[in-house]
Amino acid sequence: MNAVPAARATPVNGSALAALNDWVAEVAELTRPDAIHWCDGSDAEYQRLLEAMQADGTLLPLNQDTHPGCWLHRSDPQDVARVEHLTFVCTSAREDAGPNNHWMAPDEAHAKIDGLFDGCMRGRTLYVVPYCMGPIDSPLARCGVEITDSPYVVANMRIMTRMGADALARIEREGAQGKPFVKGLHSTGELDPDRRFIMHFPEELAIKSYGSGYGGNALLGKKCHALRIASWQARQEGWLAEHMLIVGVENPQGETHYIAAAFPSACGKTNLAMLIPPEGYRAKGWKVWTVGDDIAWMHRGEDGRLWAINPEAGFFGVAPGTSAKSNPNALASIQRDTIFTNVAVTADNQPWWEGLDDRVPAIDWQGRPYDPANGPAAHPNARFTVSASQCPTYSPHAEDAQGVPISAIVFGGRRASLVPLVFQARDWAHGVLVGAAMASETTAAATGKVGVVRRDPMAMKPFCGYHFGDYFSHWLSFDQPGSKLPGIFHVNWFRKDEEGRFMWPGFGDNMRVLEWIIGRVTGEAGAVESAIGLVPEASSLNRDGLDLDGQTLRSLLQVDPAGWRHEYKAIAEFIGEFGERLPGKLKAEADRTARALDALA
Ligand code: GTP
Ligand code: SPV
Ligand code: MN
């Protein structure tokens, strides 16, 4: 059934790999695969995987003339997004997972999920996928091994991480120094939503995921390792693992400022990371460089600044809405060697999704002849998986072992009303409050209702592997003598008018906001104080070539005290839920803002 040859049951032996060998043997004993394959990450291995998946229908070739090396995968229609209600953080003390996570006692969780894993790989191949999150030579990078029975997951992991022999060598080297790797066990199981769990055991540096083959549920290096487990480690070790893009903005003088931005899922990280500045900016010499589009690991450097690496090697990006107008860099990246999941296709077998162009699709994401009565042709959470190296603006510093220095941190979400286009926090502690108070409309990236406003602190609600109260304390702890912390900002590209249309043009025009942000950190741009933070005057944003009337722009920058009084009541209630673990300093910041708003009444 599977053309991938069963390789040796254990790799070349080194005693530092004994723990890995033992674990693989233990998992095989439980799951009963027909064969075991240790992935080396080579091109030949990737080609064999693709061929096997083509043979069994897991992958369908797309038009190879227009899209060489591109494939389509149609997932089970019941398996199209992350499943937050089935995602658990299993710490020995319930309180450590916090009210922000679903919790299960580790023993109970292991027993429950091991029951599902029992014999689940019969007739399948067990793949051992060693991977490194971060540049392979970076001291900030961390390794893991994912065991999976899904060749689609293996192929995606090869694009999204540094996967294979080099990672295994690093795991062996680090094993000799007593450094552990993260153990992830995954099976697609029966893809039955009633037999599906994504379990995290931060105290054991382990992940067990059963019953889904999709994205963050199954590519365990991504949300499970690089956010949930890594955030736990980061707190213990004094760094930050965040749901943030990293983008470099180079000014006409050739200086590059790096910005890290946390927006919830499907709220614009990939787009901002690949932004193309408006014509007027390009003419003057402004350039934008992409370092990462989803996750940032940030460490305090010896110079007191925060330095960030992107732990990923590829982009698992939202397809719908991606066009030559909105994100030409993403579109250029995905013309070759890309795996598309749940997109539609045109009559000549090219990938297609809503917002791409005016062509009419022939077949929808479920393989049916396209009929608008069935809803969108592409699933709203359809994705592309592509190597970061294919992005035309991939930063020459994206693989720097020490990362890039961060000048500004930006929080943001989808807010149809109230929240201005941009404002700046007064200082670090106020910035932590601004992040903690974030809210956004839910999107198709997770199953459940779309468009409901929910609190999503630092865009980490689904991804923080521990108690949010402790997480806010951890953020506050970075404010120390000698630290040169980035400025903190909040943006909202998603304000709507009475007719439900976006008021701000967004995309490339977001450059105008980034310029103001950089101006603020260099001291060149002005701002006016408001009760919620510092806002630009309409005149301090560059409006050359901006297709927006002055009145709309001014209303996007306005702070509405009555609306914000209401908002701060909701914020106070929300942070109150973190009880005794809520840092007093954060509460004091919230009280102070609420008082300032009351004074305006
Ligand atoms: P995840 O990969 O789920 O973490 O998502 P993301 O944060 O990277 O979001 P992405 O950049 O893929 O954008 C999601 C959707 O928002 C796409 O359909 C985009 O076209 C749309 N979008 C992104 N930026 C803007 C913007 O500035 N304005 C508007 N109106 N839409 C935007
Ligand atoms: C997100 O939902 O934030 C994503 C996609 O980046 S997934 O990998 O499915 O989590
Ligand atoms: Mn994401």
Tab-separated table of N, CA, C and O and ligand atoms in Angstrom, residues 223 243 264-271 293-294 316 318 320-321 383 414 445 493-494 502 506-507 510, ligand 1:
chain	number	residue	atom	x	y	z
A	223	LYS	N	2.103	24.848	16.411
A	223	LYS	CA	1.447	25.408	17.593
A	223	LYS	C	1.745	24.581	18.849
A	223	LYS	O	1.927	25.133	19.935
A	243	HIS	N	2.990	34.183	19.332
A	243	HIS	CA	2.263	34.025	18.067
A	243	HIS	C	2.443	35.315	17.258
A	243	HIS	O	1.511	36.111	17.143
A	264	PRO	N	-4.323	37.529	16.086
A	264	PRO	CA	-4.904	36.187	16.151
A	264	PRO	C	-4.908	35.503	14.782
A	264	PRO	O	-4.644	36.143	13.757
A	265	SER	N	-5.227	34.225	14.785
A	265	SER	CA	-5.248	33.435	13.562
A	265	SER	C	-6.128	34.092	12.502
A	265	SER	O	-7.230	34.557	12.802
A	266	ALA	N	-5.603	34.099	11.273
A	266	ALA	CA	-6.322	34.682	10.127
A	266	ALA	C	-6.663	36.156	10.325
A	266	ALA	O	-7.716	36.626	9.908
A	267	CYS	N	-5.771	36.900	10.993
A	267	CYS	CA	-5.981	38.333	11.195
A	267	CYS	C	-4.855	39.169	10.596
A	267	CYS	O	-4.670	40.328	10.972
A	268	GLY	N	-4.066	38.589	9.692
A	268	GLY	CA	-3.172	39.432	8.908
A	268	GLY	C	-1.676	39.316	9.147
A	268	GLY	O	-0.925	40.159	8.664
A	269	LYS	N	-1.195	38.286	9.855
A	269	LYS	CA	0.250	38.183	10.091
A	269	LYS	C	1.023	37.922	8.792
A	269	LYS	O	1.998	38.599	8.498
A	270	THR	N	0.587	36.910	8.029
A	270	THR	CA	1.311	36.584	6.794
A	270	THR	C	1.339	37.802	5.876
A	270	THR	O	2.371	38.131	5.275
A	271	ASN	N	0.196	38.488	5.782
A	271	ASN	CA	0.127	39.657	4.908
A	271	ASN	C	1.064	40.768	5.359
A	271	ASN	O	1.763	41.359	4.540
A	293	ASP	N	6.236	34.551	9.660
A	293	ASP	CA	4.846	34.976	9.478
A	293	ASP	C	3.901	34.466	10.553
A	293	ASP	O	2.707	34.723	10.486
A	294	ASP	N	4.421	33.722	11.559
A	294	ASP	CA	3.470	33.153	12.523
A	294	ASP	C	3.991	33.055	13.954
A	294	ASP	O	3.227	33.222	14.886
A	316	PHE	N	2.569	28.234	6.480
A	316	PHE	CA	1.314	27.498	6.342
A	316	PHE	C	0.249	28.588	6.321
A	316	PHE	O	-0.323	28.940	7.347
A	318	VAL	N	-2.967	31.208	4.996
A	318	VAL	CA	-4.376	31.244	4.573
A	318	VAL	C	-4.431	31.572	3.079
A	318	VAL	O	-3.892	32.590	2.650
A	320	PRO	N	-7.513	31.891	0.978
A	320	PRO	CA	-8.528	32.869	0.590
A	320	PRO	C	-8.097	34.308	0.891
A	320	PRO	O	-7.555	34.596	1.954
A	321	GLY	N	-8.342	35.171	-0.063
A	321	GLY	CA	-7.953	36.567	0.103
A	321	GLY	C	-6.566	36.878	-0.442
A	321	GLY	O	-6.209	38.035	-0.588
A	383	ARG	N	-5.361	26.377	2.893
A	383	ARG	CA	-3.997	26.845	3.192
A	383	ARG	C	-3.018	26.430	2.114
A	383	ARG	O	-3.242	25.484	1.365
A	414	ARG	N	-9.162	41.852	14.850
A	414	ARG	CA	-10.279	42.284	14.007
A	414	ARG	C	-11.327	42.922	14.881
A	414	ARG	O	-12.002	42.236	15.651
A	445	ALA	N	-9.986	29.814	11.230
A	445	ALA	CA	-8.772	29.046	11.535
A	445	ALA	C	-9.024	27.988	12.611
A	445	ALA	O	-8.271	27.038	12.746
A	493	TRP	N	-6.753	46.956	11.539
A	493	TRP	CA	-6.963	47.189	10.101
A	493	TRP	C	-8.431	46.962	9.707
A	493	TRP	O	-8.773	47.090	8.549
A	494	PHE	N	-9.274	46.558	10.658
A	494	PHE	CA	-10.547	45.932	10.289
A	494	PHE	C	-11.800	46.711	10.692
A	494	PHE	O	-12.872	46.139	10.828
A	502	PHE	N	-14.838	47.541	4.886
A	502	PHE	CA	-13.633	47.949	5.602
A	502	PHE	C	-13.349	49.420	5.303
A	502	PHE	O	-13.390	49.850	4.152
A	506	GLY	N	-5.852	48.958	4.117
A	506	GLY	CA	-5.073	47.806	4.593
A	506	GLY	C	-3.938	47.387	3.679
A	506	GLY	O	-3.474	48.161	2.834
A	507	PHE	N	-3.463	46.175	3.869
A	507	PHE	CA	-2.401	45.566	3.060
A	507	PHE	C	-1.217	46.533	2.906
A	507	PHE	O	-0.690	46.978	3.914
A	510	ASN	N	-0.764	49.568	5.011
A	510	ASN	CA	-0.389	49.425	6.422
A	510	ASN	C	1.030	49.948	6.665
A	510	ASN	O	1.428	50.222	7.796
B	1	GTP	P1	-2.761	32.429	10.644
B	1	GTP	O1	-1.904	31.759	9.647
B	1	GTP	O2	-4.064	31.742	10.859
B	1	GTP	O3	-2.075	32.683	11.936
B	1	GTP	O4	-3.258	33.827	9.970
B	1	GTP	P2	-2.535	35.239	9.681
B	1	GTP	O5	-2.586	36.081	10.914
B	1	GTP	O6	-1.207	35.031	9.072
B	1	GTP	O7	-3.534	35.932	8.633
B	1	GTP	P3	-3.328	36.256	7.069
B	1	GTP	O8	-2.245	37.267	6.822
B	1	GTP	O9	-3.226	34.986	6.338
B	1	GTP	O10	-4.716	36.972	6.733
B	1	GTP	C1	-5.950	36.345	6.913
B	1	GTP	C2	-7.007	37.020	6.096
B	1	GTP	O11	-7.062	38.418	6.430
B	1	GTP	C3	-6.737	36.957	4.598
B	1	GTP	O12	-7.930	36.667	3.912
B	1	GTP	C4	-6.240	38.333	4.259
B	1	GTP	O13	-6.530	38.704	2.930
B	1	GTP	C5	-6.963	39.217	5.268
B	1	GTP	N1	-6.145	40.431	5.579
B	1	GTP	C6	-4.839	40.473	5.899
B	1	GTP	N2	-4.400	41.743	6.066
B	1	GTP	C7	-5.482	42.535	5.857
B	1	GTP	C8	-5.676	43.966	5.887
B	1	GTP	O14	-4.767	44.763	6.127
B	1	GTP	N3	-6.952	44.397	5.638
B	1	GTP	C9	-7.990	43.542	5.356
B	1	GTP	N4	-9.184	44.060	5.126
B	1	GTP	N5	-7.839	42.191	5.308
B	1	GTP	C10	-6.593	41.705	5.567
